Short mmCIF file of C-alpha atoms in Angstrom, two decimals:
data_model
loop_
_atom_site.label_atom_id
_atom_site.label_comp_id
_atom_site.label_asym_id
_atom_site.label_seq_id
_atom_site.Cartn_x
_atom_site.Cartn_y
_atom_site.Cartn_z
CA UNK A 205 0.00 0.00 0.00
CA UNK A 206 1.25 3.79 -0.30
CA UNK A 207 3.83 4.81 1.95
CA UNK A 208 4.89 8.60 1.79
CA UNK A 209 8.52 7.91 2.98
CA UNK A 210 8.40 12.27 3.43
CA UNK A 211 5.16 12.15 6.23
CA UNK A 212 6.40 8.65 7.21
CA UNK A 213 2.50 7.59 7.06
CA UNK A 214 1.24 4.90 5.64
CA UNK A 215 -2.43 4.94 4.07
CA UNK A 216 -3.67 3.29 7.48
CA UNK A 217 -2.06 5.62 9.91
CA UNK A 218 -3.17 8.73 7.24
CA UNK A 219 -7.01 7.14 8.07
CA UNK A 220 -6.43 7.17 12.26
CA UNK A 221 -5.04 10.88 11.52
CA UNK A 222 -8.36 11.77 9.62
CA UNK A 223 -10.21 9.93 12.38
CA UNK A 224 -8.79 11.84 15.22
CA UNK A 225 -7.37 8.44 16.51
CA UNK A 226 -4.02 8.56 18.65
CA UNK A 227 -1.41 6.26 17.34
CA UNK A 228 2.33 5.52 18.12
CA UNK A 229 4.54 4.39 14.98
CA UNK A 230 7.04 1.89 15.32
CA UNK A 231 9.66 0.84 12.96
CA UNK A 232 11.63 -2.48 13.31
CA UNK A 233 14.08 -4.08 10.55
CA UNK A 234 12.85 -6.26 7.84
CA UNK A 235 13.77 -9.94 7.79
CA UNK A 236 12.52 -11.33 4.35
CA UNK A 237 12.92 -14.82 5.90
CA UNK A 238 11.06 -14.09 8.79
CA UNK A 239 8.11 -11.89 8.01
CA UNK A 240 5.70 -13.52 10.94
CA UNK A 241 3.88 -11.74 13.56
CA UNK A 242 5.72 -13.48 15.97
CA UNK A 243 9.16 -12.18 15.12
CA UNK A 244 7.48 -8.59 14.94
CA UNK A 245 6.90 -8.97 18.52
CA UNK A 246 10.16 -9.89 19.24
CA UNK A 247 11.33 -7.23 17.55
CA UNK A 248 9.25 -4.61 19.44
CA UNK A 249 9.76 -6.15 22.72
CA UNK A 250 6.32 -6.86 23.39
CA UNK A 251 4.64 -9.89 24.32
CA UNK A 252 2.90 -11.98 21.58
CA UNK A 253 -0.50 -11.45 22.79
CA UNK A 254 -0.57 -7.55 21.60
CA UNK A 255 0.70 -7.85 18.63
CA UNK A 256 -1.82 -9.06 16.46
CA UNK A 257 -1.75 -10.28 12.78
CA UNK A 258 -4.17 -9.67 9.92
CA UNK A 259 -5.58 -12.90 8.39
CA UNK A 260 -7.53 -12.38 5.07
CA UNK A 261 -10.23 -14.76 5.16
CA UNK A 262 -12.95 -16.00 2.63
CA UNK A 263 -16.43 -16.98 3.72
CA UNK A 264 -18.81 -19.39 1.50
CA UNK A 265 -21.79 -17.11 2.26
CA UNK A 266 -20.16 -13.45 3.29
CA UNK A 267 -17.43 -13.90 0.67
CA UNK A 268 -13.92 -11.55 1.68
CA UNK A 269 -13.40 -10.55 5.12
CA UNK A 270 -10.12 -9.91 7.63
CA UNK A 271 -9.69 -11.25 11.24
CA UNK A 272 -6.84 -9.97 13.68
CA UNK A 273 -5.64 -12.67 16.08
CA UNK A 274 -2.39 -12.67 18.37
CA UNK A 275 0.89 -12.92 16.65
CA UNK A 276 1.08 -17.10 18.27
CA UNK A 277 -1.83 -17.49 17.84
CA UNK A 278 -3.79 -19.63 14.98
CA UNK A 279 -7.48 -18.71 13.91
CA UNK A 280 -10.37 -21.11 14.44
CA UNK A 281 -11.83 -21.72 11.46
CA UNK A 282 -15.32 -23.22 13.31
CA UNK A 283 -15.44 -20.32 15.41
CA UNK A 284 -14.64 -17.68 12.43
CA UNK A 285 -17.97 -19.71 10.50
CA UNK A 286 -20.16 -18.90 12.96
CA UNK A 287 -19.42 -15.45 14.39
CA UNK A 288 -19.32 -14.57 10.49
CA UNK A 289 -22.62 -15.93 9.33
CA UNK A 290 -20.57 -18.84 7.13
CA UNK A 291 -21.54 -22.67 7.14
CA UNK A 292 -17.61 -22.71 5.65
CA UNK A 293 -14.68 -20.34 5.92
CA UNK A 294 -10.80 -20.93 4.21
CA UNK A 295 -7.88 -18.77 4.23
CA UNK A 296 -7.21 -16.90 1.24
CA UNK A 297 -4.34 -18.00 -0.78
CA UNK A 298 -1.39 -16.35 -0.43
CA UNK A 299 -1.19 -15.27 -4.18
CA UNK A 300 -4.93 -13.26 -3.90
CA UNK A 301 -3.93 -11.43 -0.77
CA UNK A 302 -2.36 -8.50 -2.80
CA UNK A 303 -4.69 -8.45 -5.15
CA UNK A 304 -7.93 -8.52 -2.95
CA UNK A 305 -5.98 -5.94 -0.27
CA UNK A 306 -2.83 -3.91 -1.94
CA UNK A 307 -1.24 -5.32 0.97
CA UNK A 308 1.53 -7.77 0.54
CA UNK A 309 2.70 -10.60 3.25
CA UNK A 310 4.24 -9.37 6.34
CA UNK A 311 2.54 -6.10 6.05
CA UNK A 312 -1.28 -6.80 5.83
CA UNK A 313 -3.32 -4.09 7.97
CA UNK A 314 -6.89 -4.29 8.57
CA UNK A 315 -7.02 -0.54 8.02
CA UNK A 316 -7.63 1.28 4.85
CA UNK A 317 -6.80 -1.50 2.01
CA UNK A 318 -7.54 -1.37 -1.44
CA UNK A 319 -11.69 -2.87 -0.79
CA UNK A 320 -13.12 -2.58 2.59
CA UNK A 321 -13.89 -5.48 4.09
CA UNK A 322 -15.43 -6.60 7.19
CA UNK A 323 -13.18 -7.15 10.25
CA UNK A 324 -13.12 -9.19 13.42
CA UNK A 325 -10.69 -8.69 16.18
CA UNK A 326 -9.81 -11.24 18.83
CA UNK A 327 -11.58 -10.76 21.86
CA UNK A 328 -8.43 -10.60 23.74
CA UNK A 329 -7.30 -7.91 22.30
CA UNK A 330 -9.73 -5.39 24.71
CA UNK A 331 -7.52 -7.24 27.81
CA UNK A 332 -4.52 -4.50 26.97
CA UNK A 333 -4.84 -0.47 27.37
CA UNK A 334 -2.79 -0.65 23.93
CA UNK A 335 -1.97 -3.52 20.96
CA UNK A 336 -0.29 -3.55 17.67
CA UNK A 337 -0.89 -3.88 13.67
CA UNK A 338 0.89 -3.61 10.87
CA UNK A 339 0.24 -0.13 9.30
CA UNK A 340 0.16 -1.65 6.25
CA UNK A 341 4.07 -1.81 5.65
CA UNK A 342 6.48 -4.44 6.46
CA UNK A 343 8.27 -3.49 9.44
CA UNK A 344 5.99 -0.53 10.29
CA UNK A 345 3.46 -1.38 13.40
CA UNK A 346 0.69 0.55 14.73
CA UNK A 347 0.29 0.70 18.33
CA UNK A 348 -3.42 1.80 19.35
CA UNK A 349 -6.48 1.16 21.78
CA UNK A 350 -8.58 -1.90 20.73
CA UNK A 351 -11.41 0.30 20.92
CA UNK A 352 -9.84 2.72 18.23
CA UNK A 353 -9.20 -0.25 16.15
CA UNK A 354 -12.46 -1.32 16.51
CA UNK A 355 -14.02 1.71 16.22
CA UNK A 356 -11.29 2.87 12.71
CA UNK A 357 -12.07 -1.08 11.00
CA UNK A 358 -16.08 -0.78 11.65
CA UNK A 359 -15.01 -4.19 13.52
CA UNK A 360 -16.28 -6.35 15.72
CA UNK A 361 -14.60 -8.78 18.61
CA UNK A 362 -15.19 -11.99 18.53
CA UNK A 363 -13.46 -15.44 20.16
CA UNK A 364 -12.11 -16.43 17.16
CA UNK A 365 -8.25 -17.57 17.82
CA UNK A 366 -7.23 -20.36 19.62
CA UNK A 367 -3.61 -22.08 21.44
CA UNK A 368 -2.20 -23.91 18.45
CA UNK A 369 -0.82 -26.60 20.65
CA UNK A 370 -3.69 -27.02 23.03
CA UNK A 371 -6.08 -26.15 20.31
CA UNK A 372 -8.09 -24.25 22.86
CA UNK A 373 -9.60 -21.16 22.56
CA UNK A 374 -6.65 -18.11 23.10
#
């Protein structure tokens, strides 16, 4: 997506700016071999729980939609159905992500993409005063109040990630 290396916004953090939504940008190194949430959080020295990934999902009924789960975390697919008025839900190939969301791998925000497309946000995200997503640039995060996510995506929480070696809910 656009990045305006002279502002230093991206065309997620531009939207929070036109939203009156308070924001902190952080920047961490790129590691094309490494591009998963999990490293991000590393990198930022935050636990994995805040820092949550954007998933672009496809529903049987609904069609397109994006769901934000913590960076270790893995979605449930049953769970994702249901809260999203699917009988069936699949990830979306890797290869349709950019075209679908002018977002490439590694830097997939749920704000501002090319369509606009429903969103739901792991319910533990409102446990933390502040969490992170990518601002639509690899290596660029947002960090911001669930709420503002919630309110900037048109989202909705949901209990939609689970423990990927318990496979319990998150």
């Amino acid at each position: 997506m656009s990045y305006d290396k002279k502002t230093g916004k991206t065309n997620a953090a531009r939207l929070l700016d036109d939203m009156g939504i308070q924001y902190v940008m952080h920047e961490a190194e790129v590691d094309l071999d490494d591009l998963s949430a999990v490293s991000m959080a590393a990198k930022l020295g935050e636990e994995t729980a805040r820092v949550l990934k954007t998933l672009v999902v496809r529903g049987d009924r609904t069609g397109v939609f994006k769901a934000c789960i913590p960076a270790d975390a893995e979605l449930d697919l049953k769970a994702m159905a249901r809260v999203s008025g699917n009988k069936q839900v699949a990830m979306v190939p890797l290869k349709e992500v950019f075209p679908l969301t002018g977002y490439v791998r590694g830097g997939c925000s749920p704000l501002a993409g090319k369509k606009k497309y429903p969103v739901y946000i792991d319910e533990t995200a409102m446990l933390y005063e502040t969490i992170y997503v990518s601002a639509g640039q690899r290596g660029v995060q947002l960090e911001l109040a669930p709420d503002d996510l919630l309110r900037a995506c048109e989202a909705e929480y949901a209990a939609i990630a689970r423990n990927p070696e318990t496979m319990e809910p998150y």
